[in-house]
Amino acid sequence: MIRKTTFALLVFITSQISHAQFQYPSTPEHPVVDDYFGTKITDSYRWIEDMKNPEVQKWFKDQGDYTNSVIKKISGRDALFNRMKEMQTLGGDTYSYVQQYGENYYYTKKKKEESIDKLFIRKGLNGTEVLILDPNTYKKDATITNFTISPDQKKLAVTLSQDGAEVCDLRIMDLESKTFLEDNLTPVWSEFSFTFTPDSKGITYTKMSTNDSKSDNFLKNMKSLLHTIGSNPETDKILASKENNPNLNLLSEQFPDITFSDNYTYIILEIGSTKSEILAFYAPYSELSNPKINWKPLIKYEDEITSYQIIGDQFFFLSHKNAPNYKIGLTDIKNPTINNAKIVIPEGNKILRRIQKTKNFIYYTLSDGIVQDKYQINPKTLESKTIALPKGSNGGYALNSRENDNLLFFNNGWITPSTTYYFDGGSGRLEKSKQFISSGNYPDFSKQYVVKEIEVPSHDGVMVPLSIIYPKNIKMDGSAPCYISGYGAYGSSRTPYYIGDDFMALLEQNTVIAFAHVRGGGEKGANWHKGGQKATKPNTWKDFIACSEYLIKEKYTSAAKLIGNGASMGGVLIGRAITERPDLFRVALIEVGDTNIIRSEITPNGPNQIPEIGTLKNETDTKYLLEMDAQSKVKKGEKYPAVLVHTGINDARVDSWIPGKFAAILQNYNSSERPILLHVNYANGHFSNDLDVTYNDSADMFAFALWQVGNSKFQIAE
């Protein structure tokens, strides 16, 4: 139970500097007191939550303009951006979402001199490349988020977003004429599935109830629909929804997502949320023509299944039930009995990761948190064998799991641009791809930089993996800047993957880069995730602090040179790290961070986070949420690091007022001489698919950080 009291007195605080050097736009305090089961919290910035208020909109504009006015004065900022673009051209063209239909290959490609992906077709592996879609011809600043091809290869379905927003239009194109049909299925979310029916005459998709990210109904009460191509979308048939299927007991914040088994024998309904574990139902494909589908249970949350694949009637699944390092089981989908399933791959010392499939084979990954090895299972014999990929972090995907056994695998390292391998699952042929590879000319970065994988004892003695990347010529005397980043949520693992041209440009500034694989992630299996949830969430930022202290102790850097970073749910990590140990960091870079956990539940995306962090409706959960909340831990008069808080104004995952409020309280409460800036990007959401937008954000952040740690190339003239 939460009780709220509003003070009648309006208190206005202007920047004082410490604030003399930085004349921030004035931010008034309108104190509101909330009672969280007996714990009273004062929130003086509640008014900023009203993003439709012209006063709030002006405040964000003033803050963003002020930040831009400061950052544009930093010498070296533009040179840093230009270096990122130069590195991009060294990398050459990049390919994504390669799909094979018959002998035709469809894919998106970002040319080395361009900032967005375009969609192409190549007839045969060595055929001529033909442009299908430039998203900027659809709408200005539009980007492609996903696509699929109809079974008869006459139609393309593609989702397109604008200005970094994840709300998309789902459009259908006639491939022969390369023109869009009148069908416009909107709004849809960028990560939802959409699948053509086998006759290519219909498509299933999940429709959002509104595209207004400020609406209370945003990301709630969605419907899975069947659209007959050429018909009015208003007549689309409901396949699953909270209202239409009360027997499914859907929550308003859960979203139904429809796919088909690869042989079109079954319809699969997954109930999406932030839980790693899957809830799913199924029905025979024949029921698609019925007025209402009779959904049968397939996977329950208590099965603790995180991934599955279907070959014929064989149902393979990955589960951590009584197996923290995961196991692979097998049952018959005609009569699924998960508890009595045959265990095909038992739990071992390494972590079993995501399972995949091609037409005739199952694939899985074994990981020690860093090195990832790929294996193939023959469903007929259940025999398993290793795929002879080079040592490293190996990922990949099937080119068309319905039609063939072809995959692309990617061998990655932190400073090693991805090497693409073509694998024929039937013959076992593995070879470097000659087609879908970067045509760039990167130098051998291993000659310039060192990569170390170590483990660091945390506050409770638990060993935390830490990846460290640094120039070979740095002095181990604490004089080098160090950028350390962490996340720690949803069981998500950060395995080695080329850090990108923007981070390579940061490395060139004689900077150490480190990634702390803190609890809450999945690097060490299901227990690693559970070790950073709800009651144990403090481990997330305490692990991060321990890794930061290690870097200082071993003289990779010093507190005067340490740059901490967290993004999204990693806002809990970095927000609590600098409020618990403000002395430890010189700079904090907070990207679209959830720093106001005790208020985020009221946002459209908030209820979706309850499985991960808990709910304010529960007294015990509330105690944990109060501990996670960074904003309420900011102390008046404390000396905080220099902080750059970033928000994308179109962010639908972490509402802009959350980072905005954190910047406001830090500006008003900080007593150090260090700047607190709010970076507001109006061409962005939670992230951007436009590389120029991404590089501009990175250049701003890195220039700010390097300025604050004293790099002579990044200074503001007095």
XYZ file of C-alpha atoms in Angstrom:
718
model
C 0.000 0.000 0.000
C 1.359 3.436 -0.966
C 0.017 6.669 0.450
C 0.913 9.992 -1.126
C 1.028 13.466 0.410
C 1.692 16.614 -1.613
C 3.317 19.664 -0.034
C 1.559 22.953 -0.744
C 4.853 24.854 -0.613
C 6.712 24.956 -3.934
C 10.440 25.119 -3.415
C 12.577 26.511 -6.229
C 16.253 25.661 -6.288
C 18.609 27.131 -8.818
C 22.016 25.827 -9.708
C 24.715 27.066 -7.382
C 28.124 25.828 -8.024
C 29.845 24.243 -7.584
C 27.097 25.270 -9.918
C 28.698 28.599 -10.794
C 30.658 26.949 -13.590
C 27.631 25.118 -15.002
C 24.476 27.195 -15.245
C 21.911 24.422 -15.603
C 18.346 25.257 -16.578
C 16.443 25.887 -13.355
C 14.614 22.857 -11.969
C 11.946 23.546 -9.313
C 11.258 21.108 -6.509
C 7.627 20.202 -5.849
C 7.950 17.769 -2.929
C 5.657 14.749 -2.806
C 5.902 12.186 -0.005
C 5.026 8.530 -0.636
C 4.572 5.980 2.123
C 5.850 2.566 1.032
C 4.557 0.233 3.730
C 5.893 2.546 6.422
C 8.959 3.851 4.588
C 8.438 7.474 3.551
C 10.210 8.724 0.440
C 10.188 12.349 -0.718
C 10.106 12.830 -4.487
C 10.600 16.476 -5.433
C 10.564 15.850 -9.181
C 7.227 14.084 -9.672
C 6.109 16.934 -11.924
C 8.670 15.907 -14.559
C 6.701 12.688 -15.117
C 4.003 14.566 -17.051
C 5.640 14.415 -20.471
C 2.599 15.986 -22.146
C 2.943 19.137 -20.029
C 4.441 22.017 -22.078
C 6.467 23.060 -19.021
C 8.058 19.602 -18.870
C 8.676 19.543 -22.606
C 10.393 22.917 -22.367
C 12.485 21.684 -19.446
C 13.741 18.716 -21.503
C 14.442 20.974 -24.476
C 16.358 23.438 -22.300
C 18.347 20.644 -20.665
C 19.181 19.058 -24.010
C 20.172 22.384 -25.562
C 22.369 23.208 -22.582
C 24.104 19.832 -22.737
C 24.691 20.214 -26.471
C 26.131 23.687 -25.904
C 28.671 22.258 -23.461
C 29.612 19.137 -25.406
C 30.092 20.941 -28.717
C 32.839 22.989 -27.034
C 34.866 19.899 -26.143
C 37.922 19.805 -28.370
C 38.325 16.423 -30.009
C 34.639 15.521 -29.988
C 34.164 15.892 -33.761
C 37.485 14.204 -34.465
C 36.309 11.254 -32.371
C 33.076 10.970 -34.383
C 35.026 11.210 -37.637
C 37.357 8.457 -36.463
C 34.363 6.212 -35.775
C 33.118 6.810 -39.309
C 36.595 6.127 -40.672
C 36.728 2.860 -38.734
C 33.318 1.995 -40.194
C 34.702 2.250 -43.719
C 37.659 0.048 -42.718
C 35.114 -2.546 -41.668
C 33.375 -2.499 -45.002
C 29.791 -3.538 -45.730
C 27.854 -5.466 -43.062
C 25.134 -8.061 -43.630
C 22.213 -9.005 -41.380
C 19.132 -11.268 -41.388
C 20.315 -13.455 -44.278
C 17.456 -15.745 -45.370
C 17.437 -18.395 -48.084
C 14.335 -19.355 -50.084
C 15.102 -21.911 -52.756
C 18.175 -20.540 -54.519
C 17.423 -16.932 -53.592
C 19.077 -15.082 -50.707
C 17.425 -12.111 -49.032
C 19.294 -9.910 -46.561
C 19.809 -6.423 -45.221
C 23.098 -4.694 -45.870
C 24.659 -1.536 -44.534
C 27.240 -0.230 -46.990
C 30.430 1.009 -45.423
C 29.679 4.633 -46.282
C 26.017 4.504 -45.170
C 24.313 4.602 -41.782
C 21.210 2.409 -42.286
C 20.430 -1.065 -43.624
C 18.739 -1.617 -46.967
C 17.088 -4.826 -48.152
C 18.495 -6.824 -51.078
C 18.016 -10.075 -53.002
C 20.707 -12.190 -54.601
C 19.657 -14.958 -56.983
C 22.109 -17.714 -56.149
C 25.066 -17.352 -53.812
C 27.107 -15.661 -56.524
C 24.251 -13.890 -58.250
C 23.846 -10.191 -58.891
C 22.687 -8.148 -55.927
C 19.393 -6.298 -56.480
C 17.969 -3.620 -54.162
C 14.445 -4.359 -52.900
C 13.868 -1.620 -50.326
C 15.562 1.548 -49.141
C 13.595 2.422 -45.971
C 14.110 6.154 -46.516
C 11.910 5.899 -49.603
C 9.137 4.739 -47.266
C 9.501 7.485 -44.664
C 12.248 9.905 -43.749
C 14.492 8.477 -40.998
C 12.798 5.068 -41.239
C 14.726 1.867 -40.566
C 14.054 -1.830 -41.192
C 13.653 -3.876 -38.007
C 12.714 -7.297 -39.446
C 11.375 -9.011 -42.557
C 10.185 -12.339 -43.915
C 9.364 -13.741 -47.361
C 6.176 -15.586 -48.302
C 6.510 -19.306 -49.165
C 5.742 -18.593 -52.839
C 8.392 -15.790 -52.849
C 5.911 -13.321 -54.289
C 5.532 -11.145 -51.196
C 7.712 -9.499 -48.585
C 6.518 -8.584 -45.084
C 8.673 -5.971 -43.363
C 8.491 -3.896 -40.184
C 9.645 -0.281 -40.391
C 10.213 2.133 -37.519
C 11.030 5.839 -37.416
C 13.337 8.002 -35.269
C 14.386 5.118 -33.053
C 10.851 4.280 -31.965
C 10.157 0.560 -31.638
C 6.552 0.932 -32.726
C 6.441 -0.137 -36.358
C 4.324 -0.357 -39.457
C 4.059 -3.899 -40.821
C 3.849 -3.552 -44.593
C 3.490 -6.135 -47.342
C 5.276 -5.659 -50.652
C 4.693 -7.279 -54.030
C 8.210 -8.466 -54.882
C 7.767 -8.420 -58.645
C 6.791 -4.736 -58.794
C 8.601 -3.764 -55.556
C 5.545 -1.789 -54.495
C 3.698 -1.917 -51.197
C 0.187 -3.309 -51.143
C -2.513 -1.284 -49.412
C -2.305 -3.503 -46.329
C -0.837 -1.502 -43.418
C -0.854 -3.507 -40.198
C -0.043 -1.029 -37.461
C 0.965 -0.530 -34.751
C 3.217 -3.509 -34.067
C 6.283 -3.851 -31.812
C 9.667 -4.311 -33.440
C 10.377 -7.681 -31.761
C 7.061 -9.431 -32.416
C 6.773 -12.362 -34.824
C 4.895 -12.227 -38.089
C 4.498 -15.315 -40.256
C 2.935 -16.020 -43.647
C 0.464 -18.857 -43.927
C 1.669 -21.730 -46.170
C -0.574 -20.603 -49.056
C 0.981 -17.104 -48.854
C -2.502 -15.571 -48.687
C -2.466 -14.598 -45.020
C -0.130 -13.446 -42.284
C -0.242 -13.717 -38.500
C 0.955 -10.825 -36.354
C 0.521 -9.223 -32.922
C -1.146 -5.824 -32.877
C -0.601 -3.260 -30.156
C -3.597 -1.503 -28.651
C -2.069 1.957 -29.249
C 1.045 3.577 -30.693
C 0.997 6.327 -28.069
C 3.913 5.502 -25.765
C 2.503 7.915 -23.158
C -0.824 6.064 -22.978
C -1.607 3.853 -19.972
C -2.633 1.187 -22.480
C 0.691 1.195 -24.330
C 2.305 -2.287 -24.340
C -0.866 -3.728 -22.839
C -3.886 -5.719 -24.081
C -2.326 -6.802 -27.364
C -3.944 -9.206 -29.799
C -2.575 -11.903 -32.072
C -4.396 -11.680 -35.381
C -4.721 -13.392 -38.731
C -4.816 -10.989 -41.665
C -6.001 -12.038 -45.090
C -3.886 -10.091 -47.560
C -5.956 -7.567 -49.465
C -8.684 -7.366 -46.819
C -9.504 -4.567 -44.383
C -7.300 -4.984 -41.247
C -10.340 -4.062 -39.141
C -11.792 -7.469 -40.051
C -8.693 -9.442 -38.992
C -9.469 -12.589 -37.042
C -8.442 -12.687 -33.371
C -6.320 -15.752 -32.634
C -5.459 -14.921 -29.035
C -6.047 -12.043 -26.633
C -6.831 -11.423 -22.984
C -10.411 -10.496 -23.823
C -11.072 -13.193 -26.390
C -9.394 -16.040 -24.473
C -10.154 -15.609 -20.755
C -9.284 -19.272 -20.138
C -5.615 -18.467 -20.874
C -5.523 -16.142 -17.841
C -3.378 -13.588 -19.635
C -2.209 -10.493 -17.808
C -2.819 -7.209 -19.602
C 0.951 -6.612 -19.850
C 1.687 -10.007 -21.408
C 1.659 -10.239 -25.161
C 0.543 -13.176 -27.302
C 2.897 -14.149 -30.123
C 1.964 -16.648 -32.856
C 4.278 -18.862 -34.911
C 3.877 -22.115 -36.859
C 5.897 -25.298 -36.566
C 8.199 -25.614 -39.554
C 6.049 -28.259 -41.223
C 2.879 -26.212 -40.548
C 1.429 -29.030 -38.474
C 0.989 -26.917 -35.339
C 0.209 -23.365 -34.339
C 2.320 -22.212 -31.395
C 1.181 -19.437 -29.059
C 3.864 -17.988 -26.786
C 2.910 -15.599 -24.003
C 5.672 -13.013 -23.927
C 7.064 -11.155 -20.925
C 10.455 -10.322 -19.433
C 10.648 -13.771 -17.846
C 13.385 -15.973 -19.249
C 11.069 -18.945 -18.825
C 8.458 -19.607 -21.501
C 4.682 -19.987 -21.246
C 3.196 -21.518 -24.402
C 0.107 -23.194 -25.859
C -0.489 -25.051 -29.108
C -3.166 -26.314 -31.477
C -3.296 -28.273 -34.751
C -2.836 -26.024 -37.780
C -6.285 -27.087 -39.011
C -7.833 -25.020 -36.214
C -6.704 -21.807 -37.906
C -9.925 -21.920 -39.920
C -12.129 -22.384 -36.836
C -14.026 -19.420 -35.370
C -11.994 -19.824 -32.178
C -8.838 -21.835 -31.560
C -8.879 -24.404 -28.762
C -5.472 -23.750 -27.227
C -3.878 -26.592 -25.265
C -1.045 -26.147 -22.718
C 2.410 -26.846 -24.107
C 4.889 -25.227 -21.680
C 4.243 -23.970 -18.161
C 6.415 -21.516 -16.274
C 7.210 -24.172 -13.703
C 8.825 -26.284 -16.466
C 11.573 -23.620 -16.461
C 12.062 -23.961 -20.216
C 13.921 -21.110 -21.900
C 14.145 -22.404 -25.468
C 12.605 -25.149 -27.608
C 12.520 -26.534 -31.143
C 10.124 -28.851 -32.993
C 11.112 -31.399 -35.666
C 8.096 -33.363 -36.856
C 6.453 -34.428 -33.593
C 9.706 -34.309 -31.613
C 9.715 -31.503 -29.071
C 13.233 -30.596 -27.895
C 13.566 -28.161 -25.005
C 16.208 -26.411 -22.910
C 15.397 -26.220 -19.190
C 17.116 -25.255 -15.941
C 14.628 -27.098 -13.711
C 16.809 -28.889 -11.126
C 19.697 -28.145 -13.504
C 21.169 -24.638 -13.034
C 23.564 -25.219 -15.937
C 20.626 -26.412 -18.080
C 19.716 -29.671 -19.778
C 18.119 -30.648 -23.097
C 15.026 -32.849 -22.979
C 12.827 -34.508 -25.574
C 9.121 -35.339 -25.579
C 6.354 -35.969 -28.132
C 4.340 -32.860 -28.981
C 1.234 -34.988 -29.569
C 1.311 -35.805 -25.863
C 3.902 -33.536 -24.232
C 5.071 -34.773 -20.830
C 7.848 -32.412 -19.814
C 8.375 -33.954 -16.368
C 8.923 -37.421 -17.852
C 10.865 -36.322 -20.900
C 13.955 -38.130 -22.139
C 17.111 -36.188 -21.228
C 19.146 -35.956 -24.419
C 21.953 -33.751 -23.074
C 22.282 -33.796 -19.265
C 23.546 -30.908 -17.170
C 27.329 -30.608 -17.044
C 30.021 -28.242 -15.788
C 29.554 -25.850 -18.696
C 26.417 -23.830 -19.435
C 24.024 -25.171 -22.054
C 22.724 -22.199 -24.001
C 20.104 -21.579 -26.669
C 19.014 -24.463 -28.888
C 18.383 -23.949 -32.610
C 17.314 -26.073 -35.539
C 17.557 -26.549 -39.259
C 15.214 -28.750 -41.252
C 16.721 -32.001 -40.003
C 19.009 -31.199 -37.060
C 19.105 -29.619 -33.611
C 21.974 -27.364 -32.492
C 23.080 -26.182 -29.066
C 25.859 -24.206 -27.428
C 28.139 -25.108 -24.518
C 29.709 -22.090 -22.827
C 32.077 -21.336 -19.984
C 30.780 -17.765 -20.074
C 33.351 -16.691 -22.667
C 34.168 -19.541 -25.071
C 31.117 -20.927 -26.862
C 31.287 -24.258 -28.697
C 28.591 -25.417 -31.109
C 27.154 -28.937 -31.295
C 24.751 -30.779 -33.597
C 22.176 -33.396 -32.522
C 20.812 -35.939 -34.993
C 17.104 -36.254 -34.003
C 16.927 -39.787 -35.381
C 19.809 -41.212 -33.370
C 20.083 -38.482 -30.684
C 23.839 -38.586 -31.207
C 25.704 -35.324 -30.617
C 28.862 -34.075 -32.320
C 31.019 -30.965 -32.209
C 31.080 -28.454 -35.058
C 34.735 -27.623 -35.705
C 34.515 -23.854 -35.376
C 37.558 -21.894 -34.178
C 37.844 -21.332 -30.439
C 36.017 -18.224 -29.298
C 32.488 -16.931 -29.034
C 30.457 -18.694 -31.704
C 26.905 -17.695 -32.587
C 24.772 -18.157 -35.654
C 21.388 -18.827 -37.224
C 19.659 -21.021 -39.793
C 19.094 -19.598 -43.272
C 15.716 -21.337 -43.578
C 14.850 -23.992 -41.004
C 11.791 -25.046 -43.018
C 13.604 -25.780 -46.243
C 17.239 -26.741 -45.645
C 20.085 -27.451 -43.230
C 22.214 -24.409 -44.011
C 23.456 -22.054 -41.303
C 25.731 -19.078 -40.933
C 28.018 -19.166 -37.900
C 29.942 -16.206 -36.538
C 33.243 -16.465 -34.708
C 33.778 -13.407 -32.529
C 36.164 -11.762 -30.106
C 36.123 -8.415 -28.285
C 38.638 -6.876 -30.714
C 38.198 -9.360 -33.540
C 35.626 -8.424 -36.185
C 33.286 -11.334 -36.816
C 34.355 -14.097 -39.199
C 31.399 -15.701 -41.007
C 31.252 -19.436 -41.682
C 28.820 -21.303 -43.930
C 27.760 -24.690 -42.545
C 25.850 -27.421 -44.362
C 24.319 -29.510 -41.589
C 23.624 -32.452 -43.860
C 27.127 -32.913 -45.245
C 28.992 -31.335 -42.323
C 30.778 -28.981 -44.723
C 32.161 -25.925 -42.895
C 33.873 -23.110 -44.770
C 34.433 -19.402 -44.527
C 31.649 -17.560 -46.277
C 32.713 -15.869 -49.473
C 29.496 -13.897 -49.837
C 28.057 -12.570 -46.573
C 31.231 -11.183 -45.054
C 32.617 -7.747 -44.389
C 34.758 -6.598 -47.281
C 36.756 -4.361 -44.963
C 40.393 -3.921 -44.167
C 40.732 -3.808 -40.401
C 44.256 -4.047 -39.025
C 45.211 -6.916 -36.730
C 44.087 -5.351 -33.461
C 45.772 -8.099 -31.431
C 49.099 -6.427 -32.227
C 47.952 -3.262 -30.457
C 45.676 -4.485 -27.676
C 45.531 -7.128 -24.969
C 42.414 -9.048 -23.918
C 42.312 -10.602 -20.441
C 39.566 -12.803 -19.021
C 39.802 -13.039 -15.238
C 37.598 -13.492 -12.186
C 37.438 -11.044 -9.284
C 36.239 -11.750 -5.711
C 33.086 -9.794 -4.886
C 31.941 -8.511 -1.483
C 30.873 -11.999 -0.429
C 33.786 -13.911 -1.941
C 31.892 -15.017 -5.073
C 34.136 -14.868 -8.143
C 32.846 -12.480 -10.824
C 34.064 -12.710 -14.445
C 35.724 -9.536 -15.735
C 36.823 -8.907 -19.325
C 39.614 -6.337 -19.706
C 40.798 -4.843 -22.998
C 43.704 -2.420 -23.025
C 46.480 -0.990 -25.225
C 49.770 -2.862 -24.946
C 51.674 0.344 -24.299
C 49.738 1.628 -21.272
C 51.586 2.202 -18.041
C 50.277 0.103 -15.169
C 50.560 3.014 -12.768
C 46.925 4.062 -12.486
C 47.270 6.910 -14.973
C 45.139 5.400 -17.769
C 41.419 6.137 -18.047
C 39.212 3.071 -17.758
C 35.656 2.625 -19.026
C 33.860 -0.182 -17.161
C 30.352 -1.315 -18.120
C 27.907 -3.789 -16.598
C 24.294 -4.881 -16.963
C 23.133 -7.802 -14.825
C 19.464 -8.487 -15.570
C 17.049 -10.974 -17.176
C 19.721 -13.681 -17.272
C 21.263 -11.908 -20.265
C 24.909 -12.763 -20.977
C 27.479 -10.475 -22.527
C 29.722 -12.846 -24.427
C 32.645 -11.628 -26.547
C 31.489 -9.815 -29.635
C 33.402 -7.183 -31.575
C 33.013 -4.080 -29.438
C 32.401 -1.863 -32.459
C 34.094 0.988 -34.211
C 33.008 3.532 -31.607
C 34.688 1.602 -28.789
C 37.776 0.956 -30.900
C 38.038 4.736 -31.275
C 37.866 4.991 -27.468
C 40.615 2.375 -27.080
C 42.810 4.528 -29.312
C 42.636 7.261 -26.661
C 44.863 5.097 -24.422
C 41.782 3.949 -22.521
C 41.152 0.618 -20.829
C 37.738 -0.966 -21.541
C 36.269 -3.518 -19.122
C 33.035 -5.514 -18.955
C 31.894 -6.787 -15.568
C 29.769 -9.942 -15.892
C 27.798 -9.307 -12.718
C 25.092 -11.376 -11.074
C 21.652 -10.946 -12.584
C 23.111 -11.957 -15.945
C 23.389 -15.499 -17.272
C 27.119 -16.015 -17.772
C 27.235 -18.692 -15.060
C 23.807 -20.217 -15.579
C 20.403 -19.903 -13.948
C 21.802 -19.416 -10.438
C 23.845 -16.443 -11.670
C 20.610 -14.850 -12.806
C 18.839 -15.620 -9.535
C 21.812 -14.186 -7.658
C 20.898 -10.706 -8.925
C 17.110 -10.667 -8.649
C 14.810 -9.044 -6.103
C 16.304 -9.787 -2.630
C 19.725 -10.493 -4.154
C 19.725 -7.539 -6.569
C 22.373 -5.628 -4.540
C 24.877 -8.232 -5.756
C 24.551 -6.632 -9.198
C 26.052 -3.282 -8.207
C 28.299 -4.724 -5.482
C 29.876 -7.050 -8.076
C 30.368 -3.995 -10.284
C 31.985 -2.080 -7.437
C 34.284 -5.042 -6.690
C 35.396 -5.196 -10.337
C 36.004 -1.438 -10.332
C 38.073 -1.690 -7.134
C 40.127 -4.487 -8.682
C 41.009 -2.323 -11.690
C 42.206 0.403 -9.337
C 44.095 -1.989 -7.056
C 45.938 -3.539 -10.010
C 46.706 -0.042 -11.353
C 44.891 -0.386 -14.658
C 43.381 2.935 -13.629
C 42.593 5.087 -10.585
C 39.445 6.554 -9.056
C 40.360 9.857 -10.725
C 40.270 8.118 -14.118
C 37.436 5.605 -13.725
C 34.385 5.873 -16.023
C 31.365 3.761 -15.024
C 28.608 2.851 -17.477
C 25.204 1.206 -17.350
C 22.258 1.169 -19.759
C 18.546 0.360 -19.502
C 18.080 -2.006 -16.516
C 21.812 -1.447 -16.066
C 20.683 1.934 -14.760
C 20.095 0.150 -11.457
C 23.721 -1.016 -11.530
C 25.379 2.329 -12.308
C 22.859 4.436 -10.379
C 23.329 2.453 -7.198
C 27.085 2.138 -7.719
C 27.571 5.928 -7.728
C 25.105 6.514 -4.896
C 26.739 3.817 -2.753
C 30.318 4.677 -3.724
C 30.435 8.208 -5.206
C 34.154 8.335 -4.358
C 34.972 5.408 -6.635
C 34.136 6.949 -10.016
C 35.288 10.094 -11.784
C 32.573 9.829 -14.430
C 29.266 7.996 -14.835
C 27.626 7.501 -18.231
C 23.992 6.463 -17.768
C 22.261 5.433 -20.997
C 18.444 5.240 -20.972
C 18.844 3.934 -17.433
C 16.082 2.871 -15.054
C 17.229 4.904 -12.055
C 13.774 5.343 -10.490
C 12.630 1.746 -9.965
C 9.985 2.636 -7.371
C 8.160 4.713 -10.004
C 8.803 2.658 -13.131
C 5.946 0.255 -12.402
C 3.467 2.993 -13.377
C 5.000 3.272 -16.858
C 3.566 1.290 -19.787
C 6.535 -1.096 -19.702
C 6.637 -1.249 -15.905
C 4.266 -4.170 -15.166
C 6.247 -6.241 -17.660
C 9.288 -5.965 -15.346
C 7.574 -7.447 -12.279
C 8.874 -11.006 -12.819
C 12.431 -9.661 -12.762
C 12.359 -7.068 -9.981
C 9.072 -7.450 -8.082
C 6.016 -5.283 -7.473
C 5.095 -2.434 -5.159
C 1.850 -4.266 -4.404
C 3.850 -6.718 -2.317
C 5.428 -5.497 0.932
C 8.441 -7.804 0.701
C 9.128 -6.902 -2.948
C 8.777 -3.221 -2.059
C 11.646 -3.501 0.411
C 13.852 -4.824 -2.403
C 12.660 -2.211 -4.890
C 13.451 0.594 -2.457
C 17.001 -0.730 -2.227
C 17.314 -0.754 -6.050
C 16.018 2.795 -6.469
C 18.952 5.109 -7.243
C 17.046 8.397 -7.237
C 15.933 8.124 -3.614
C 19.534 7.362 -2.577
C 20.915 10.697 -3.850
C 22.049 12.761 -0.836
C 21.995 16.553 -0.697
C 25.518 17.933 -0.404
C 27.286 14.727 -1.517
C 30.152 15.038 -3.981
C 29.150 12.998 -7.006
C 31.124 12.082 -10.129
C 30.661 13.937 -13.380
C 27.506 12.400 -14.871
C 26.096 12.350 -18.376
C 22.545 10.997 -18.334
C 21.206 10.044 -21.775
C 17.613 9.582 -22.898
C 15.979 9.049 -26.282
C 12.777 11.052 -26.358
C 11.018 8.207 -28.235
C 12.052 5.583 -25.676
C 9.130 3.254 -24.954
C 11.043 0.966 -22.577
C 12.427 3.468 -20.066
C 10.281 6.604 -20.123
C 12.352 9.754 -20.596
C 11.200 11.230 -17.294
C 13.084 8.506 -15.405
C 16.561 9.587 -16.595
C 15.324 13.198 -16.518
C 14.456 13.066 -12.822
C 17.821 11.504 -11.977
C 19.691 14.286 -13.765
C 17.515 16.867 -11.991
C 18.176 15.622 -8.468
C 21.904 15.219 -9.120
C 22.129 18.765 -10.495
C 20.423 20.195 -7.429
C 22.054 18.008 -4.754
C 25.630 17.584 -6.032
C 28.253 19.620 -4.168
C 31.258 18.737 -6.328
C 32.600 20.900 -9.149
C 31.792 18.188 -11.658
C 29.094 18.621 -14.314
C 25.762 16.784 -14.333
C 24.301 16.889 -17.844
C 21.126 15.509 -19.418
C 21.599 14.444 -23.029
C 18.240 14.414 -24.862
C 18.140 12.789 -28.302
C 15.022 13.561 -30.347
C 16.020 11.155 -33.138
C 16.300 8.141 -30.863
C 14.359 5.730 -28.698
C 15.830 3.065 -26.442
C 18.452 2.643 -29.161
C 18.785 3.459 -32.839
C 19.202 1.406 -36.003
C 20.825 4.447 -37.621
C 24.591 4.179 -37.177
C 25.128 7.936 -37.446
C 22.758 8.504 -34.516
C 24.598 5.826 -32.507
C 28.049 7.227 -33.305
C 26.984 10.775 -32.465
C 25.731 9.586 -29.075
C 28.950 7.636 -28.483
C 31.110 10.593 -29.502
C 29.223 12.850 -27.086
C 29.552 10.372 -24.201
C 33.194 9.502 -24.761
C 34.259 13.118 -25.335
C 32.500 14.116 -22.101
C 34.205 11.302 -20.184
C 37.668 11.953 -21.616
C 37.311 15.650 -20.837
C 36.483 14.842 -17.243
C 39.372 12.404 -16.752
C 41.825 15.007 -18.020
C 42.694 13.846 -21.536
C 44.457 16.881 -23.035
C 42.825 16.337 -26.443
C 39.350 16.693 -24.935
C 39.150 20.008 -23.152
C 37.019 23.140 -23.052
C 39.031 26.307 -23.427
C 38.579 28.645 -20.469
